[in-house]
Amino acid sequence: GPPGIGKSALLAQYRSIAGEHGFITATVDRGDIHLPQEFGIVQAMLAVAKRLSAAGVPLTTFSEVYREYTAALRKIAQDSDAPAHAWDLFGGVTDEDAWAVRAWDEYLIKTFPMRRSSLLRDPVGALTERFVQDLNAWATVRRILLCFDDWQQPGGECRRAGEGSADRRRCLQDWLYDLLSHGEFSTNIWFAMASRDPMPDAWSALSSV
């Protein structure tokens, strides 16, 4: 619905009801997402991790891998032998420039252990795996509600959720759709979303869950 209709207030009410039933809750909103595509996805996971940690539910493995990722980026930023600026690696190595792919592959293999170079090639994939792993671990003992408020993509259009693409760069809606479709979450993890515009048609496949 449009701004001011009460979406945030409704989500707050959901959180309150969930809290009364023993859920741990966390909300991500537009204020947490300042960058487009994969940058925003990492910001969203980080915001959830910080809020759950403050509620006594730390996503330990995710946080450790995130620290490894940022430390590696800092190292690259200070390395004059890096093939380009570390900003080029935000979101991972894309296949849009064959020379850049080869240069980064050779540099990462030479500079980092295999596990860390894999993380730098696809940070969203690696961090999402740990994100789901940690949430499911906590869901064995706690119920969790994650709220996504004003869930729009800043800085660029979103391809249709569920649509194949040679370009790995995804937006927030793509990521969350894939997460809900294939994330194999515990049934103790619930999601609530509010957005200005209707979600893409592909989301209707999730209506029975």
Short mmCIF file of the C-alpha atoms (twelve columns), coordinates in Angstrom:
data_MODEL
# 
_entry.id   MODEL 
# 
loop_
_atom_site.group_PDB 
_atom_site.id 
_atom_site.type_symbol 
_atom_site.label_atom_id 
_atom_site.label_alt_id 
_atom_site.label_comp_id 
_atom_site.label_asym_id 
_atom_site.label_seq_id 
_atom_site.Cartn_x 
_atom_site.Cartn_y 
_atom_site.Cartn_z 
_atom_site.pdbx_PDB_model_num 
ATOM 1   C CA . GLY A 1   0.000  0.000   0.000   1 
ATOM 2   C CA . PRO A 2   0.969  3.684   -0.307  1 
ATOM 3   C CA . PRO A 3   3.073  5.565   2.286   1 
ATOM 4   C CA . GLY A 4   1.147  6.390   5.455   1 
ATOM 5   C CA . ILE A 5   -1.457 3.652   5.138   1 
ATOM 6   C CA . GLY A 6   -0.145 1.886   8.234   1 
ATOM 7   C CA . LYS A 7   2.127  -0.905  6.978   1 
ATOM 8   C CA . SER A 8   4.819  -0.251  9.588   1 
ATOM 9   C CA . ALA A 9   2.244  -0.051  12.372  1 
ATOM 10  C CA . LEU A 10  0.757  -3.367  11.267  1 
ATOM 11  C CA . LEU A 11  4.178  -5.035  11.244  1 
ATOM 12  C CA . ALA A 12  4.845  -3.618  14.711  1 
ATOM 13  C CA . GLN A 13  1.583  -5.176  15.876  1 
ATOM 14  C CA . TYR A 14  2.613  -8.532  14.378  1 
ATOM 15  C CA . ARG A 15  5.909  -8.286  16.253  1 
ATOM 16  C CA . SER A 16  4.107  -7.489  19.495  1 
ATOM 17  C CA . ILE A 17  1.773  -10.475 19.126  1 
ATOM 18  C CA . ALA A 18  4.700  -12.731 18.230  1 
ATOM 19  C CA . GLY A 19  6.626  -11.519 21.276  1 
ATOM 20  C CA . GLU A 20  3.671  -12.402 23.498  1 
ATOM 21  C CA . HIS A 21  3.919  -15.951 22.148  1 
ATOM 22  C CA . GLY A 22  7.633  -16.286 22.839  1 
ATOM 23  C CA . PHE A 23  9.044  -15.373 19.416  1 
ATOM 24  C CA . ILE A 24  12.348 -13.580 18.976  1 
ATOM 25  C CA . THR A 25  11.728 -10.830 16.404  1 
ATOM 26  C CA . ALA A 26  13.789 -8.560  14.172  1 
ATOM 27  C CA . THR A 27  12.826 -5.945  11.582  1 
ATOM 28  C CA . VAL A 28  14.721 -4.739  8.509   1 
ATOM 29  C CA . ASP A 29  13.492 -1.574  6.823   1 
ATOM 30  C CA . ARG A 30  14.523 0.773   4.042   1 
ATOM 31  C CA . GLY A 31  16.738 2.729   6.422   1 
ATOM 32  C CA . ASP A 32  19.011 -0.318  6.708   1 
ATOM 33  C CA . ILE A 33  19.508 -0.686  2.944   1 
ATOM 34  C CA . HIS A 34  21.631 2.042   1.355   1 
ATOM 35  C CA . LEU A 35  23.111 0.219   -1.622  1 
ATOM 36  C CA . PRO A 36  21.696 -1.672  -4.632  1 
ATOM 37  C CA . GLN A 37  21.804 -5.309  -5.688  1 
ATOM 38  C CA . GLU A 38  24.186 -7.615  -3.792  1 
ATOM 39  C CA . PHE A 39  25.405 -4.736  -1.618  1 
ATOM 40  C CA . GLY A 40  21.889 -4.304  -0.246  1 
ATOM 41  C CA . ILE A 41  21.444 -8.041  0.292   1 
ATOM 42  C CA . VAL A 42  24.530 -8.191  2.508   1 
ATOM 43  C CA . GLN A 43  23.294 -5.117  4.396   1 
ATOM 44  C CA . ALA A 44  19.925 -6.806  4.976   1 
ATOM 45  C CA . MET A 45  21.509 -9.953  6.428   1 
ATOM 46  C CA . LEU A 46  23.836 -7.868  8.587   1 
ATOM 47  C CA . ALA A 47  20.901 -5.828  9.953   1 
ATOM 48  C CA . VAL A 48  19.023 -9.023  10.889  1 
ATOM 49  C CA . ALA A 49  22.148 -10.470 12.524  1 
ATOM 50  C CA . LYS A 50  22.723 -7.334  14.625  1 
ATOM 51  C CA . ARG A 51  19.116 -7.189  15.851  1 
ATOM 52  C CA . LEU A 52  18.932 -10.862 16.674  1 
ATOM 53  C CA . SER A 53  22.248 -10.628 18.519  1 
ATOM 54  C CA . ALA A 54  20.882 -7.724  20.566  1 
ATOM 55  C CA . ALA A 55  17.916 -9.966  21.425  1 
ATOM 56  C CA . GLY A 56  20.245 -12.706 22.647  1 
ATOM 57  C CA . VAL A 57  20.245 -14.788 19.451  1 
ATOM 58  C CA . PRO A 58  23.657 -14.215 17.813  1 
ATOM 59  C CA . LEU A 59  24.213 -15.562 14.302  1 
ATOM 60  C CA . THR A 60  27.727 -16.642 15.210  1 
ATOM 61  C CA . THR A 61  28.848 -18.445 12.060  1 
ATOM 62  C CA . PHE A 62  27.421 -15.758 9.789   1 
ATOM 63  C CA . SER A 63  29.167 -13.024 11.783  1 
ATOM 64  C CA . GLU A 64  32.512 -14.844 11.659  1 
ATOM 65  C CA . VAL A 65  32.321 -15.264 7.891   1 
ATOM 66  C CA . TYR A 66  31.252 -11.636 7.466   1 
ATOM 67  C CA . ARG A 67  34.313 -10.521 9.454   1 
ATOM 68  C CA . GLU A 68  36.514 -12.682 7.215   1 
ATOM 69  C CA . TYR A 69  34.934 -11.079 4.168   1 
ATOM 70  C CA . THR A 70  35.437 -7.490  5.307   1 
ATOM 71  C CA . ALA A 71  38.999 -8.225  6.466   1 
ATOM 72  C CA . ALA A 72  39.819 -9.639  3.024   1 
ATOM 73  C CA . LEU A 73  38.345 -6.569  1.323   1 
ATOM 74  C CA . ARG A 74  40.469 -4.294  3.525   1 
ATOM 75  C CA . LYS A 75  43.564 -6.291  2.609   1 
ATOM 76  C CA . ILE A 76  42.782 -5.956  -1.099  1 
ATOM 77  C CA . ALA A 77  42.155 -2.220  -0.724  1 
ATOM 78  C CA . GLN A 78  45.671 -1.822  0.696   1 
ATOM 79  C CA . ASP A 79  47.351 -4.069  -1.885  1 
ATOM 80  C CA . SER A 80  48.919 -2.228  -4.812  1 
ATOM 81  C CA . ASP A 81  49.101 -5.533  -6.731  1 
ATOM 82  C CA . ALA A 82  45.316 -5.975  -6.769  1 
ATOM 83  C CA . PRO A 83  43.974 -5.901  -10.356 1 
ATOM 84  C CA . ALA A 84  41.410 -3.204  -9.504  1 
ATOM 85  C CA . HIS A 85  39.784 -1.429  -6.574  1 
ATOM 86  C CA . ALA A 86  38.264 -3.632  -3.877  1 
ATOM 87  C CA . TRP A 87  34.882 -2.076  -4.727  1 
ATOM 88  C CA . ASP A 88  34.910 -4.298  -7.825  1 
ATOM 89  C CA . LEU A 89  34.520 -7.325  -5.564  1 
ATOM 90  C CA . PHE A 90  31.420 -6.153  -3.719  1 
ATOM 91  C CA . GLY A 91  28.805 -8.660  -4.770  1 
ATOM 92  C CA . GLY A 92  31.424 -11.042 -6.143  1 
ATOM 93  C CA . VAL A 93  33.231 -11.475 -9.445  1 
ATOM 94  C CA . THR A 94  30.846 -11.143 -12.402 1 
ATOM 95  C CA . ASP A 95  31.345 -12.539 -15.886 1 
ATOM 96  C CA . GLU A 96  30.719 -9.250  -17.703 1 
ATOM 97  C CA . ASP A 97  34.426 -8.672  -18.455 1 
ATOM 98  C CA . ALA A 98  36.477 -11.767 -19.329 1 
ATOM 99  C CA . TRP A 99  39.793 -9.986  -18.689 1 
ATOM 100 C CA . ALA A 100 38.660 -8.795  -15.264 1 
ATOM 101 C CA . VAL A 101 37.443 -12.285 -14.337 1 
ATOM 102 C CA . ARG A 102 40.805 -13.830 -15.255 1 
ATOM 103 C CA . ALA A 103 42.774 -11.139 -13.467 1 
ATOM 104 C CA . TRP A 104 40.728 -11.456 -10.283 1 
ATOM 105 C CA . ASP A 105 40.798 -15.270 -10.380 1 
ATOM 106 C CA . GLU A 106 44.592 -15.326 -10.637 1 
ATOM 107 C CA . TYR A 107 44.980 -12.707 -7.906  1 
ATOM 108 C CA . LEU A 108 42.584 -14.385 -5.474  1 
ATOM 109 C CA . ILE A 109 44.153 -17.828 -5.933  1 
ATOM 110 C CA . LYS A 110 47.609 -16.363 -5.308  1 
ATOM 111 C CA . THR A 111 46.630 -14.156 -2.368  1 
ATOM 112 C CA . PHE A 112 44.048 -16.090 -0.338  1 
ATOM 113 C CA . PRO A 113 43.277 -19.643 0.782   1 
ATOM 114 C CA . MET A 114 40.677 -21.386 -1.392  1 
ATOM 115 C CA . ARG A 115 37.853 -20.945 1.144   1 
ATOM 116 C CA . ARG A 116 38.356 -17.208 1.390   1 
ATOM 117 C CA . SER A 117 38.787 -16.706 -2.350  1 
ATOM 118 C CA . SER A 118 35.488 -18.576 -2.858  1 
ATOM 119 C CA . LEU A 119 33.877 -16.212 -0.371  1 
ATOM 120 C CA . LEU A 120 35.152 -13.201 -2.290  1 
ATOM 121 C CA . ARG A 121 33.902 -14.636 -5.593  1 
ATOM 122 C CA . ASP A 122 30.354 -15.119 -4.276  1 
ATOM 123 C CA . PRO A 123 29.870 -13.375 -0.917  1 
ATOM 124 C CA . VAL A 124 26.067 -13.380 -1.129  1 
ATOM 125 C CA . GLY A 125 25.956 -17.139 -1.660  1 
ATOM 126 C CA . ALA A 126 28.461 -17.902 1.095   1 
ATOM 127 C CA . LEU A 127 26.935 -15.497 3.619   1 
ATOM 128 C CA . THR A 128 23.380 -16.609 2.845   1 
ATOM 129 C CA . GLU A 129 24.341 -20.236 3.514   1 
ATOM 130 C CA . ARG A 130 25.678 -19.317 6.973   1 
ATOM 131 C CA . PHE A 131 22.704 -17.009 7.589   1 
ATOM 132 C CA . VAL A 132 20.213 -19.846 7.017   1 
ATOM 133 C CA . GLN A 133 22.382 -22.310 8.959   1 
ATOM 134 C CA . ASP A 134 22.471 -20.085 12.046  1 
ATOM 135 C CA . LEU A 135 18.754 -19.260 11.908  1 
ATOM 136 C CA . ASN A 136 17.832 -22.939 11.663  1 
ATOM 137 C CA . ALA A 137 20.140 -23.785 14.568  1 
ATOM 138 C CA . TRP A 138 18.410 -21.243 16.801  1 
ATOM 139 C CA . ALA A 139 14.989 -22.353 15.539  1 
ATOM 140 C CA . THR A 140 15.489 -25.702 17.270  1 
ATOM 141 C CA . VAL A 141 15.018 -23.912 20.600  1 
ATOM 142 C CA . ARG A 142 13.361 -20.557 19.735  1 
ATOM 143 C CA . ARG A 143 10.722 -19.350 17.328  1 
ATOM 144 C CA . ILE A 144 11.785 -16.414 15.168  1 
ATOM 145 C CA . LEU A 145 9.815  -13.754 13.262  1 
ATOM 146 C CA . LEU A 146 11.678 -11.677 10.653  1 
ATOM 147 C CA . CYS A 147 9.872  -8.560  9.422   1 
ATOM 148 C CA . PHE A 148 10.796 -6.733  6.218   1 
ATOM 149 C CA . ASP A 149 9.311  -3.243  6.109   1 
ATOM 150 C CA . ASP A 150 9.057  -1.050  2.989   1 
ATOM 151 C CA . TRP A 151 10.697 -3.892  1.094   1 
ATOM 152 C CA . GLN A 152 11.712 -2.152  -2.102  1 
ATOM 153 C CA . GLN A 153 14.971 -2.187  -4.008  1 
ATOM 154 C CA . PRO A 154 16.980 1.063   -3.888  1 
ATOM 155 C CA . GLY A 155 19.024 1.956   -6.940  1 
ATOM 156 C CA . GLY A 156 17.769 -0.068  -9.848  1 
ATOM 157 C CA . GLU A 157 15.028 -2.291  -11.137 1 
ATOM 158 C CA . CYS A 158 14.500 -5.844  -10.011 1 
ATOM 159 C CA . ARG A 159 14.243 -8.710  -12.459 1 
ATOM 160 C CA . ARG A 160 11.176 -10.902 -11.956 1 
ATOM 161 C CA . ALA A 161 11.576 -13.177 -8.971  1 
ATOM 162 C CA . GLY A 162 12.233 -16.724 -10.040 1 
ATOM 163 C CA . GLU A 163 13.306 -15.691 -13.548 1 
ATOM 164 C CA . GLY A 164 16.561 -17.154 -14.829 1 
ATOM 165 C CA . SER A 165 19.324 -14.793 -15.820 1 
ATOM 166 C CA . ALA A 166 22.919 -15.049 -16.969 1 
ATOM 167 C CA . ASP A 167 23.647 -12.049 -14.738 1 
ATOM 168 C CA . ARG A 168 24.171 -13.181 -11.144 1 
ATOM 169 C CA . ARG A 169 23.470 -9.711  -9.806  1 
ATOM 170 C CA . ARG A 170 20.188 -9.876  -7.935  1 
ATOM 171 C CA . CYS A 171 18.073 -7.453  -5.994  1 
ATOM 172 C CA . LEU A 172 16.495 -7.774  -2.567  1 
ATOM 173 C CA . GLN A 173 13.211 -9.246  -3.780  1 
ATOM 174 C CA . ASP A 174 15.038 -11.869 -5.863  1 
ATOM 175 C CA . TRP A 175 17.172 -12.855 -2.898  1 
ATOM 176 C CA . LEU A 176 14.263 -13.143 -0.486  1 
ATOM 177 C CA . TYR A 177 12.150 -15.069 -2.987  1 
ATOM 178 C CA . ASP A 178 14.995 -17.539 -3.557  1 
ATOM 179 C CA . LEU A 179 15.544 -17.754 0.193   1 
ATOM 180 C CA . LEU A 180 11.906 -18.609 0.891   1 
ATOM 181 C CA . SER A 181 11.674 -20.977 -2.084  1 
ATOM 182 C CA . HIS A 182 14.893 -22.916 -1.538  1 
ATOM 183 C CA . GLY A 183 16.238 -21.963 1.885   1 
ATOM 184 C CA . GLU A 184 14.814 -25.031 3.672   1 
ATOM 185 C CA . PHE A 185 13.919 -23.009 6.741   1 
ATOM 186 C CA . SER A 186 12.642 -24.518 9.946   1 
ATOM 187 C CA . THR A 187 8.895  -24.101 10.432  1 
ATOM 188 C CA . ASN A 188 9.814  -22.144 13.592  1 
ATOM 189 C CA . ILE A 189 11.024 -19.274 11.377  1 
ATOM 190 C CA . TRP A 190 8.273  -16.943 10.144  1 
ATOM 191 C CA . PHE A 191 8.411  -13.979 7.762   1 
ATOM 192 C CA . ALA A 192 6.242  -10.867 7.433   1 
ATOM 193 C CA . MET A 193 6.706  -8.361  4.611   1 
ATOM 194 C CA . ALA A 194 5.262  -4.984  3.712   1 
ATOM 195 C CA . SER A 195 5.900  -3.146  0.443   1 
ATOM 196 C CA . ARG A 196 4.479  -0.186  -1.456  1 
ATOM 197 C CA . ASP A 197 3.814  -2.234  -4.588  1 
ATOM 198 C CA . PRO A 198 2.401  -5.743  -5.034  1 
ATOM 199 C CA . MET A 199 5.033  -8.467  -5.069  1 
ATOM 200 C CA . PRO A 200 5.804  -10.066 -8.473  1 
ATOM 201 C CA . ASP A 201 3.437  -12.783 -9.740  1 
ATOM 202 C CA . ALA A 202 5.916  -15.545 -8.922  1 
ATOM 203 C CA . TRP A 203 5.325  -14.885 -5.218  1 
ATOM 204 C CA . SER A 204 1.813  -16.324 -5.513  1 
ATOM 205 C CA . ALA A 205 3.420  -19.788 -5.517  1 
ATOM 206 C CA . LEU A 206 4.348  -19.180 -1.857  1 
ATOM 207 C CA . SER A 207 0.808  -18.304 -0.746  1 
ATOM 208 C CA . SER A 208 0.086  -21.817 0.524   1 
ATOM 209 C CA . VAL A 209 3.061  -21.819 2.908   1 
# 
